[in-house]
Every structure is written in C-alpha cells, then in structure tokens.
Coordinates of C-alpha atoms and ligand atoms in Angstrom, one line a residue:
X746 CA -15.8 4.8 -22.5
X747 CA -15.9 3.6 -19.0
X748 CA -17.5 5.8 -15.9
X749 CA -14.1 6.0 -13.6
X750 CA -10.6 5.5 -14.4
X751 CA -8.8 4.8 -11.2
X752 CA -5.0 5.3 -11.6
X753 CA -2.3 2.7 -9.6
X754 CA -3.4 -0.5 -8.1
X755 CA -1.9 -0.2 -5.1
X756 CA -4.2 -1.3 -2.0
X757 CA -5.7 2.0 -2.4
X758 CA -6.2 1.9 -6.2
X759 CA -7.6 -1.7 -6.0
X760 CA -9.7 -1.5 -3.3
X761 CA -11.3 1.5 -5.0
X762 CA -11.7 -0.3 -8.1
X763 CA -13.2 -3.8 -6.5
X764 CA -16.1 -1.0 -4.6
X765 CA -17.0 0.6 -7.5
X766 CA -17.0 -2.7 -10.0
X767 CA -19.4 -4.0 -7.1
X768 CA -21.7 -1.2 -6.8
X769 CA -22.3 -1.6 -11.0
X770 CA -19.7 1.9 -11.9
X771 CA -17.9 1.2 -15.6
X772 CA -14.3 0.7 -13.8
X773 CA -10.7 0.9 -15.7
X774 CA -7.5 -0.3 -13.3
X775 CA -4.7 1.4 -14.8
X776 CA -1.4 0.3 -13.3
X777 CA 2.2 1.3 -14.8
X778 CA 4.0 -1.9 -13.9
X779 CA 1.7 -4.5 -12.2
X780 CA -0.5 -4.6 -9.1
X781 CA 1.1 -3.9 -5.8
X782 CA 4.1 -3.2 -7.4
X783 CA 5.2 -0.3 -5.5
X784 CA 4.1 0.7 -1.4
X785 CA 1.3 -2.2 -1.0
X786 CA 3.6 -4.7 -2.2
X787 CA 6.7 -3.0 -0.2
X788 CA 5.2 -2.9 3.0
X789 CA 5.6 -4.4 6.4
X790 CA 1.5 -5.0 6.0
X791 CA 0.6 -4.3 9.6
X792 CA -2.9 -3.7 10.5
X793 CA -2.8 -1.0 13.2
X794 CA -5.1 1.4 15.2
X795 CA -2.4 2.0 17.8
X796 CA -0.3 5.0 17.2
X797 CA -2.5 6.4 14.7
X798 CA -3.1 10.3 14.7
X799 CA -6.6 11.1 16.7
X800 CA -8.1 12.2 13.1
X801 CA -7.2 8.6 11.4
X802 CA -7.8 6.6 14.1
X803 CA -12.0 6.2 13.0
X804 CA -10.7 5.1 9.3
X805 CA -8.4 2.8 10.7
X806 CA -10.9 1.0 13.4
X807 CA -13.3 1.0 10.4
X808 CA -10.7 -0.7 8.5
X809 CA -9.8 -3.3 11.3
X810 CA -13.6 -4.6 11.2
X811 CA -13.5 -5.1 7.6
X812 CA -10.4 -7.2 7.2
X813 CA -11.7 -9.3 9.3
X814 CA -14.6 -10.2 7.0
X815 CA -12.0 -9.0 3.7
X816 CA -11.5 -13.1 3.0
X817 CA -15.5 -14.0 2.4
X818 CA -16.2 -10.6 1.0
X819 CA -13.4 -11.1 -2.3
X820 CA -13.6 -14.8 -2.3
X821 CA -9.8 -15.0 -1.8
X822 CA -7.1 -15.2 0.8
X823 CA -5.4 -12.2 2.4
X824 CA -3.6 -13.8 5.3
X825 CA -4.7 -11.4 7.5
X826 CA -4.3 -12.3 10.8
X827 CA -5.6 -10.0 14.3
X828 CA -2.8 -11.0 16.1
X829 CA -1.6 -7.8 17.9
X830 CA 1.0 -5.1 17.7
X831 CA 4.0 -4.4 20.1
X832 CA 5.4 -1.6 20.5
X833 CA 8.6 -1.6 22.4
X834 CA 10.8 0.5 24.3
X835 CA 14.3 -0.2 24.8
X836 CA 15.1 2.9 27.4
X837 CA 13.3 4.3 30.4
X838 CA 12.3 7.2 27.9
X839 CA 11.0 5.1 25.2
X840 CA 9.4 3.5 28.1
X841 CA 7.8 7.0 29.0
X842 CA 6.7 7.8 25.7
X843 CA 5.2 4.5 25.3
X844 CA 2.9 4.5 28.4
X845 CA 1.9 7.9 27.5
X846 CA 0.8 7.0 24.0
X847 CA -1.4 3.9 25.9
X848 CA -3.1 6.7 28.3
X849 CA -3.9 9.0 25.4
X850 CA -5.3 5.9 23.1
X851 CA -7.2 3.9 26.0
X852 CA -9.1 7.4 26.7
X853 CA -9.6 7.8 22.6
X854 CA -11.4 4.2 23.7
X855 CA -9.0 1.7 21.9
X856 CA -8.1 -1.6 23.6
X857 CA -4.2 -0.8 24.7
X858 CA -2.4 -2.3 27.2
X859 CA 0.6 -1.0 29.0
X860 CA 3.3 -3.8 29.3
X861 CA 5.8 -2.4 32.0
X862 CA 8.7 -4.9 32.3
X863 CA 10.1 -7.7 30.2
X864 CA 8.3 -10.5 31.9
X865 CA 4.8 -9.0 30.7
X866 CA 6.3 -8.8 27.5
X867 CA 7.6 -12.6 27.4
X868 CA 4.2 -13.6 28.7
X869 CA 2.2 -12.5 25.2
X870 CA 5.2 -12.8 23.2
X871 CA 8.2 -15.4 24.1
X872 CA 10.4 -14.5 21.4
X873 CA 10.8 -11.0 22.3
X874 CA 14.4 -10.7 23.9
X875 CA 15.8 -8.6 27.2
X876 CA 16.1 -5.7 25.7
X877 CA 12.8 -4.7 25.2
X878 CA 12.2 -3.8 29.1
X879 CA 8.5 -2.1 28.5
X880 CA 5.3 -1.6 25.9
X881 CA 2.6 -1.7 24.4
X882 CA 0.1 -4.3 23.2
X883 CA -3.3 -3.7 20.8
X884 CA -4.5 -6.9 20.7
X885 CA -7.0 -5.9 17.9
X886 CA -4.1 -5.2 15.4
X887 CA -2.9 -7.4 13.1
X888 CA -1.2 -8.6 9.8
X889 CA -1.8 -9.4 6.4
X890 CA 0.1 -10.3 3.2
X891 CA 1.0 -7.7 1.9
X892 CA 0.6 -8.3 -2.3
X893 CA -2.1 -11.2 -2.0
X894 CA -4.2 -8.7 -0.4
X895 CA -3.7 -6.4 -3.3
X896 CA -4.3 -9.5 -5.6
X897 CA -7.5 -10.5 -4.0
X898 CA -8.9 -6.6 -4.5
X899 CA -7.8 -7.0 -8.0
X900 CA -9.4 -10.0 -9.0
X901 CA -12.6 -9.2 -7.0
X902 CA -12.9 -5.8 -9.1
X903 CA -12.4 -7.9 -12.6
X904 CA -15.0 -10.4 -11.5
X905 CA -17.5 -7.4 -10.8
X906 CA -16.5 -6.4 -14.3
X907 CA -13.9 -3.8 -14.1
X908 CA -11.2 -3.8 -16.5
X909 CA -7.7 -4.2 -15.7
X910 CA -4.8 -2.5 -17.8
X911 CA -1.3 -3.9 -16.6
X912 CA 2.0 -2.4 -17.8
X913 CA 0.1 0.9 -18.9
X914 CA 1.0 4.1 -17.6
X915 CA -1.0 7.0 -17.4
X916 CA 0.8 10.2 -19.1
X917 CA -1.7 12.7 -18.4
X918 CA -5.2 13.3 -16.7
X919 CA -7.5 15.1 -19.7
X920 CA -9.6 17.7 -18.8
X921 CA -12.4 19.6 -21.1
X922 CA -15.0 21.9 -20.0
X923 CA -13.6 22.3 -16.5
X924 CA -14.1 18.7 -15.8
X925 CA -12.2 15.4 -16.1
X926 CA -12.5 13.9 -19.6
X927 CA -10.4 10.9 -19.2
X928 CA -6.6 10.1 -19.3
X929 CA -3.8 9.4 -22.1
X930 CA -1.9 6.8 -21.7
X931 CA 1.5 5.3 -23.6
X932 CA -0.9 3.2 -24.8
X933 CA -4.0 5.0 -25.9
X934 CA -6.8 7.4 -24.5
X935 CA -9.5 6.2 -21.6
X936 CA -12.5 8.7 -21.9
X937 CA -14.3 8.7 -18.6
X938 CA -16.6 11.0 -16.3
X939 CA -14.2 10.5 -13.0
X940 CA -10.7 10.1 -12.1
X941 CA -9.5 8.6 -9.3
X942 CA -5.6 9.2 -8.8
X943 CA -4.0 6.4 -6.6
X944 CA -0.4 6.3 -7.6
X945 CA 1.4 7.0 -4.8
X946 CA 4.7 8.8 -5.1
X947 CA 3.8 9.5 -8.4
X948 CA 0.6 11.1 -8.4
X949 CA 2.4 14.6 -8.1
X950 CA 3.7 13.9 -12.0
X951 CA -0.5 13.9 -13.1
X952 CA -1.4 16.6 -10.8
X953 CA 1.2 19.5 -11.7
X954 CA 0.0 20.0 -14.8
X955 CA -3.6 20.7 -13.9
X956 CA -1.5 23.3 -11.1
X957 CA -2.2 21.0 -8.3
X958 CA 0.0 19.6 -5.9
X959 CA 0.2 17.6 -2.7
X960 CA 3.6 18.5 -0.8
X961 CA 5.5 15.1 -0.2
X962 CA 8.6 14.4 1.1
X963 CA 10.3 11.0 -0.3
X964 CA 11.9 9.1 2.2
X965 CA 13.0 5.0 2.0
X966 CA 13.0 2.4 4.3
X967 CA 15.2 -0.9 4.1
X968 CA 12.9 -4.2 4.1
X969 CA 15.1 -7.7 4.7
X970 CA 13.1 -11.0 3.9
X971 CA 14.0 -14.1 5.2
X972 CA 13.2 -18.0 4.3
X973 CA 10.3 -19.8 6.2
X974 CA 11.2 -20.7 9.2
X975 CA 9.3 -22.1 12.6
X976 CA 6.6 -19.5 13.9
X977 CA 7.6 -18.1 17.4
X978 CA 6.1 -15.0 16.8
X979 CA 2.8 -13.2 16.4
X980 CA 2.5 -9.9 17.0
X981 CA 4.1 -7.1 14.4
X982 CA 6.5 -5.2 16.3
X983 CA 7.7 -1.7 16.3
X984 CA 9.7 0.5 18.5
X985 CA 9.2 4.2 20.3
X986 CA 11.6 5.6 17.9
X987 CA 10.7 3.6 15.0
X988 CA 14.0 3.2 14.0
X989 CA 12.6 -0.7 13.1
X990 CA 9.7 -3.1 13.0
X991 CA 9.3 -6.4 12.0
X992 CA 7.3 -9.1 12.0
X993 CA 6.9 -13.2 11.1
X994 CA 4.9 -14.3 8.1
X995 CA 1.9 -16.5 8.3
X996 CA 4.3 -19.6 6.6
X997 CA 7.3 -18.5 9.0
X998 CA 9.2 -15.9 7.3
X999 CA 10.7 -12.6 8.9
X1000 CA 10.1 -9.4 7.2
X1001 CA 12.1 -6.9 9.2
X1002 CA 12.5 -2.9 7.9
X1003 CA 15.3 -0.4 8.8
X1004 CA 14.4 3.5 10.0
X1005 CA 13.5 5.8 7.9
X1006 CA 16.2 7.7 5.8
X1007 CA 15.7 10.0 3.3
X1008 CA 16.0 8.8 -0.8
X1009 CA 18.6 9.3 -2.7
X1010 CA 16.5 9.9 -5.8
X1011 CA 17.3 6.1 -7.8
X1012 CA 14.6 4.2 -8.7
X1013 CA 15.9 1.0 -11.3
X1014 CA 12.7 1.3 -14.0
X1015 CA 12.3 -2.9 -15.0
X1016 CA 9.3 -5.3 -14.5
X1017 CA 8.9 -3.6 -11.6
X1018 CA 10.5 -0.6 -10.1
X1019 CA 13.2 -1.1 -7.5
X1020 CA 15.0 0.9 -5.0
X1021 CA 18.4 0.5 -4.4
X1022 CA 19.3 0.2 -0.7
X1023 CA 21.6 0.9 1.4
X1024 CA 24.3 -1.4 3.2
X1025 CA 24.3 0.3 6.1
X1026 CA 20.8 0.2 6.5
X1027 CA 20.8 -3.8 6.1
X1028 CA 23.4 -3.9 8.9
X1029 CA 21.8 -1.3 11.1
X1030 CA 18.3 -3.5 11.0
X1031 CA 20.4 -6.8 11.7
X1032 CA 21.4 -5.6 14.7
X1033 CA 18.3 -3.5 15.9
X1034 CA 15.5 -5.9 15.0
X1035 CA 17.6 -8.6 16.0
X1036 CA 18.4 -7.0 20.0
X1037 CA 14.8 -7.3 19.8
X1038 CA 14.0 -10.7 18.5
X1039 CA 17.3 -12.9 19.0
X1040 CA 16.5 -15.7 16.7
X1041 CA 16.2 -13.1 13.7
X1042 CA 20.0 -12.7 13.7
X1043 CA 20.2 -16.9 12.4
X1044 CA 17.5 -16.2 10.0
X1045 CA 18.7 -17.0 6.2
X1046 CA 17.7 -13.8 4.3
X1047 CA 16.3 -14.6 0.9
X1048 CA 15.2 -11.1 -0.4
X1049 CA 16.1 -7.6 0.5
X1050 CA 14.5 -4.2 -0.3
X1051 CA 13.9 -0.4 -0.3
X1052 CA 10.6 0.8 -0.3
X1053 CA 9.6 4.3 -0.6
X1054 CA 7.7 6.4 1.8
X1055 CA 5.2 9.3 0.9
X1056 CA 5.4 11.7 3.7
X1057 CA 2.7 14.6 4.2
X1058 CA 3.4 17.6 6.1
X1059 CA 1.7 16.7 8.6
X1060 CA 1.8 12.7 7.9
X1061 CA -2.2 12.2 7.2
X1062 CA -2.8 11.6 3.9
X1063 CA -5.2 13.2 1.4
X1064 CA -8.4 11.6 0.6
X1065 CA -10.5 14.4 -1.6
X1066 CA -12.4 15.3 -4.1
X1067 CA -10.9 19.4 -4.2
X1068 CA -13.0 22.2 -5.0
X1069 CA -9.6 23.7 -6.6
X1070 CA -9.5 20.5 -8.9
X1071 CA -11.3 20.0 -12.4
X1072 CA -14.8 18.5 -11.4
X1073 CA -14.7 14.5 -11.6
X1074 CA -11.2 14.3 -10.0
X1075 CA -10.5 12.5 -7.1
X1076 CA -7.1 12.3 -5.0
X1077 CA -5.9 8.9 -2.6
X1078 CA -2.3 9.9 -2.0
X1079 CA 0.6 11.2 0.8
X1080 CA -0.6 8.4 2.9
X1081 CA 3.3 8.9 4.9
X1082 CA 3.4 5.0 5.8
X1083 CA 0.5 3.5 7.0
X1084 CA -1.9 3.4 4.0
X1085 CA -1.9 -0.6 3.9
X1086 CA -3.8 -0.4 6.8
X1087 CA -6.6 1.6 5.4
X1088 CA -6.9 0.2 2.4
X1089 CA -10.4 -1.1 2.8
X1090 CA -11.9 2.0 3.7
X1091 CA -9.7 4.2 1.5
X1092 CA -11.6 2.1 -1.4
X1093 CA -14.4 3.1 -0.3
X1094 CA -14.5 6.6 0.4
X1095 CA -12.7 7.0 -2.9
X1096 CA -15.5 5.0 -4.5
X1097 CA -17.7 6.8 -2.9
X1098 CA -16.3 10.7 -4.1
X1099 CA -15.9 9.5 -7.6
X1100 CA -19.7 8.6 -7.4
X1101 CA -21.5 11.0 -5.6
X1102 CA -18.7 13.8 -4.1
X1103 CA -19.4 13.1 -0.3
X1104 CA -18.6 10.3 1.9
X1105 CA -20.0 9.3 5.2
X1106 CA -16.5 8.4 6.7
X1107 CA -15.2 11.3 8.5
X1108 CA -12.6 12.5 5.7
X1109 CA -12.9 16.5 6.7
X1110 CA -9.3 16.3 8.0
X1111 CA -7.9 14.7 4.7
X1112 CA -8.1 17.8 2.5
X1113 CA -5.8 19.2 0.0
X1114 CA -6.3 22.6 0.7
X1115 CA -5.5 22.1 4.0
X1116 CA -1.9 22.1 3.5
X1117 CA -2.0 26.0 1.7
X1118 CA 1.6 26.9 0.9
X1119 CA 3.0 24.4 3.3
X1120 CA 5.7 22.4 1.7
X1121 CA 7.9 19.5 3.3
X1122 CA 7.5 18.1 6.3
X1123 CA 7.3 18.8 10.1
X1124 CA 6.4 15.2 11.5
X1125 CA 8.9 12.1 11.7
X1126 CA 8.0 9.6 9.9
X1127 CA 6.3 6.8 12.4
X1128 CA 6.7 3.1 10.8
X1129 CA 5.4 0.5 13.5
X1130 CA 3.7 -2.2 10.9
Ligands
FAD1437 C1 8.8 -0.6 3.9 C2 7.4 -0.1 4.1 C3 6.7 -0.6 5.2 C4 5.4 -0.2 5.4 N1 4.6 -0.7 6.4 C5 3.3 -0.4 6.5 C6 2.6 -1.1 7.5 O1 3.0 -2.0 8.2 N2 1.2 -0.8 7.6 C7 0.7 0.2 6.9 O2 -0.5 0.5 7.0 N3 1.4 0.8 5.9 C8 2.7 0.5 5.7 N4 3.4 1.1 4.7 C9 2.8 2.1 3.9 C10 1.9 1.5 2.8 O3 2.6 0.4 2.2 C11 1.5 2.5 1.8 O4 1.0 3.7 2.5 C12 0.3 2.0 0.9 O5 0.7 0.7 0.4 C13 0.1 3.0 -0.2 O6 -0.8 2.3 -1.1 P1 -1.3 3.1 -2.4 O7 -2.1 2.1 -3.2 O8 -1.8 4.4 -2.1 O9 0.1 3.3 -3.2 P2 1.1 2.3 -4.0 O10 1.0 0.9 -3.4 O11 2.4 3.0 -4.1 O12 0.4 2.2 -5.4 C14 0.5 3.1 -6.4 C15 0.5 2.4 -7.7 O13 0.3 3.3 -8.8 C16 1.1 2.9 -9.9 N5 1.4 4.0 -10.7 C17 2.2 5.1 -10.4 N6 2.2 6.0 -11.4 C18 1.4 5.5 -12.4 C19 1.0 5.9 -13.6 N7 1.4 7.1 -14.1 N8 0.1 5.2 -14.4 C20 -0.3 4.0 -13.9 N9 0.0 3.5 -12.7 C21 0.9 4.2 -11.9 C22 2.3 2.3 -9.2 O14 3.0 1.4 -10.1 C23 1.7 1.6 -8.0 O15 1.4 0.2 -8.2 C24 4.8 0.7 4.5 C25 5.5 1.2 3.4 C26 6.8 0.8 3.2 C27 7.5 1.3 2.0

C-alpha cells in the first residue's frame, strides 16, 4: 500500500514524485523503461517564458525562479544555466512577427528585448551568422540538461522515501467504489488512494478504458547530437517558424532539432523506446541550424534522434484533477512541447491535486473538459528550446 502512485518519470512524473516524498505522502515511481526515457530525456531542455501562451506564461515564470534554486533544493546537478533565448528571424516577415511577439510579452511584463539587425544580434551572441537579420532576446531563459535533471528529481524523491519501480509498466488504472484503487502492473498490483498519470504519449492507453481521453495529435521532431566541442554559444536558439532550434551544451556539445513533422506511427520497443527518424529531416536541420550557427555544419555528430511531440488542441497541456474522472485521479499530460520547462511547477500542482484537489497555481485553463468533443489539433506546433 502506498498513498499515490505516480505513473512515468518523465520531468513531470519525477518532479511530482520528489514534492510529495518531501511533503511525507507514501510515493510509488512507476516508469515502463527508465527515467527520462522518453520527452524529458528527448528534449532540447530550454527554459523559456518567451513565446509562451498568455495562460502558461505564470507557470513557466514560476518555473524559471525555481530552477534557479533546483541545484540546492535536490542536492544534485541539473546544468541549468539562465543564459537566454534567441529567437530569430531570417525574413522581413519573421522579422514582423518577432517584434510583434516582444510588444505583446514586454506588455504581459516579461523582460524581452527586440534585436533589429544582425549587429545587435552578434553583440549578445557572436556565433550567430548573417542570416539571422532580426530578434528576440529573454535574457531570463535558459537551459538545462535535459536527463540529469530528471535524475536529480528521481533520486531526491527516493531519498525522501518514495519508491522507485524501473522497467515496470502500468497495464491498467483500478478503480472501486468510484474512486482510484491502485494500478496493475506486468509486474503485480500497487493499491493506493491517488493516481497521478504522467506518461506522456501514452497516458491515453490508461485513460480509455475508464472513458476518458485527452485529444493528442503525435507529431516527431529530429534531434542531431554532436561531440564536445569549444563553447561559442550561450543562448538556446529558435526561429519565427520553428522550423529549428538548437543550442550548445554546458561541456560544448550541439544539440540541434529539425521542424515538426508528423509520426509515422514506429516506435522500436528495447531498453528504451526509440523513434526512427527521418533522413531528410537530418539534412534539412544541417542546413537550417547551420545558416544560423556556421560552425555547427563542422560539428562531428555523435548521436541522432526522433523525439515525439504530444500536441493538444489548442497546445496547453492538461494539468487536472476532472470531475468526469474516478475520485483520486490526477492527469499531467498533452504538454505539446514545452513541458521541460515546467517541470518544477508541474510537480507541484500535481502533488498538490493528488493531496488536497486544489492548487494555488493558476491551473483553471488546463482542464480536460475544456476540450469537449474537440479532437486534433488547430495550433502549429511551436518548438523554440
Ligand atoms: C525533440 C524535443 C525537444 C523539446 N524541447 C523542449 C524544450 O526545449 N523546452 C521544453 O520546455 N520542452 C521541450 N520539449 C517537450 C518536453 O520534452 C516534454 O513536454 C516533457 O519532457 C514532457 O515530460 P513528461 O514527464 O510529461 O513526459 P515524458 O518525459 O514523455 O515521460 C513520460 C514517462 O512515462 C513513461 N511511461 C509511459 N507509459 C507508461 C506506463 N504504462 N507505465 C509506466 N511508465 C510509463 C515513459 O516511459 C516516460 O518515461 C521537447 C520535446 C522534444 C521531443
């Protein structure tokens, strides 16, 4: 018996599970392969405020202050850095929709910059090349690695007691009395009093049989890796049209991601699951990310990857406890790109539904039943870091 069972340890999953093992909640950390084995460990890892939707903006300033105290608070390293994010523009009507966005984000109150030639540009970030003739700069955004952050959650939550259950996956949520009993595993049964289902693209599979659903849209993106190399950059960088983003790691290596394209359905089942790519998508972010940041094109690429996107009709994702749902269940899912981000404060409020219901954040626009009938989507995906 343990009091909440969360489901995926993912940043979301782990987070949640490191706030309630430090608030004294019985914790269980199920997670199918291993932790950040899936989105968290996929990911660019940017940090960003800018370009966020007005109703996500408050969880992802919230989210901002605590990485930067993340380190102390789990007694390990997550490389985050606060080292800024570029957006750039590469026409006169990227260059348009980029000073727009900084009007509309400096009045929401966040520190953004417009950078309007390619001199401004070179003067924060030297590596940046011609073609990038306008943009943006949050100085207050950032970086971090993207699976030792994951791994610092994780071992936080075990240290605070929780137990975690690698290589596990959950088969079903149980439900008795009209409210969460527990789950089945492929491994055994896990009574508890609360649920908390973090398992990104695959949440759906637990939540149709209770007649649930969140509408998602599966899309992948094409992440290159290269070998350490000597830092000349930074900021994380994205584009108007996010058709790529990239950025250098604290010890020198690029991490650079194609568009967005939609998934051809494989998914290679292993140690860990992997996503076949596509070639074209390799060659396409070559020769965008690399317009952008000349050096990129002599970097030695060591690893290369597809990562899966979990788009929302709207491209928020949902963070509830629904009234429609058996009581004791609680969803973290859909979050269409830009979950790492939030990962501190999606713990959180997750903890904090599992425990009392209600959470202080302002989560109103994160509801299920806010999407009705709607199914697919209706935004573009928007990958910036
Ligand atoms: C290429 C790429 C770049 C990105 N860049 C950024 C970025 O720069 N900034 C940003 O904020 N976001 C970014 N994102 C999005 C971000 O990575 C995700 O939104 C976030 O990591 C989602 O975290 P999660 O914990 O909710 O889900 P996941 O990390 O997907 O975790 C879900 C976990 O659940 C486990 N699981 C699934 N089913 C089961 C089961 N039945 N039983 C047990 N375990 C199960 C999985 O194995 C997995 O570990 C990017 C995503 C991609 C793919």
């Amino acid at each position: 018996m343990t009091d909440v069972v969360v489901i995926g340890a993912g940043i979301s999953g782990a987070a949640c599970a490191w706030e309630l093992a430090s608030r004294g909640v019985r914790t269980t950390l199920v997670e199918r392969w291993h932790p950040a084995a899936m989105g968290s460990g996929w990911s660019l890892a940017g940090v960003r405020q800018s370009g966020r939707h007005p109703a996500e903006l408050p969880l992802a300033r919230a989210a901002v202050d605590r990485w930067a105290a993340l380190d102390e608070a789990l007694g390990a390293k997550t490389f985050y850095r606060r080292q800024g994010n570029l957006r750039l523009a590469r026409t006169a009507a990227e260059a348009d929709v980029i000073e727009r966005l900084v009007r509309e984000q400096s009045a929401a109150g966040l520190d953004i910059e417009f950078l309007g030639d390619h001199d401004a540009i070179r003067a924060v970030a030297p590596a940046i090349g011609p073609a990038a003739i306008a943009g943006s700069l949050c100085r207050s955004d950032g970086h971090a690695d993207a699976v030792a952050s994951v791994q610092a959650f994780v071992a936080a939550a075990r240290r605070h007691g929780a137990e975690l259950r690698v290589g596990e996956r959950v088969l079903a949520i149980e439900i008795a009395g009209g409210r969460v009993a527990g789950v089945t595993t492929d491994k055994g049964r896990i009574a508890a009093g609360a649920v908390v289902l973090a398992a990104g693209i695959f949440g759906n599979e637990l939540l149709r049989p209770l007649g649930l659903e969140v509408p998602l849209a599966l899309h992948m993106v094409t992440v290159l890796r290269s070998t350490p190399t000597t830092r000349r950059l930074d900021q994380v960088i994205g584009v108007a049209n996010a058709d790529c983003a990239g950025r250098q790691e604290v010890d020198g290596r690029w991490r650079a991601t194609s568009g967005v394209e939609p998934w051809h359905g494989e998914l290679i089942d292993g140690d860990a699951p992997r996503v076949p790519c596509a070639a074209e998508a390799l060659a396409g972010t070559v020769s965008k990310f690399g317009a952008l940041v000349p050096e990129f094109r002599a970097a030695r690429i060591a690893e290369i990857w597809a990562g899966l996107i979990d788009l929302t009709p709207d491209a928020l994702p949902v963070l509830d406890a629904p009234a429609a749902a058996p009581q004791g269940l609680v969803i973290g899912m859909g979050f269409s790109g830009h979950g790492f981000c939030l990962g501190p404060v999606t713990g959180a409020i997750l903890a904090d539904l599992a425990t009392t219901g209600a959470s202080e954040f302002p989560i109103a626009p994160f509801g299920l039943a806010r999407f009705g009938a709607m199914r697919g989507s209706a935004e573009p995906v928007t990958l910036h870091g």
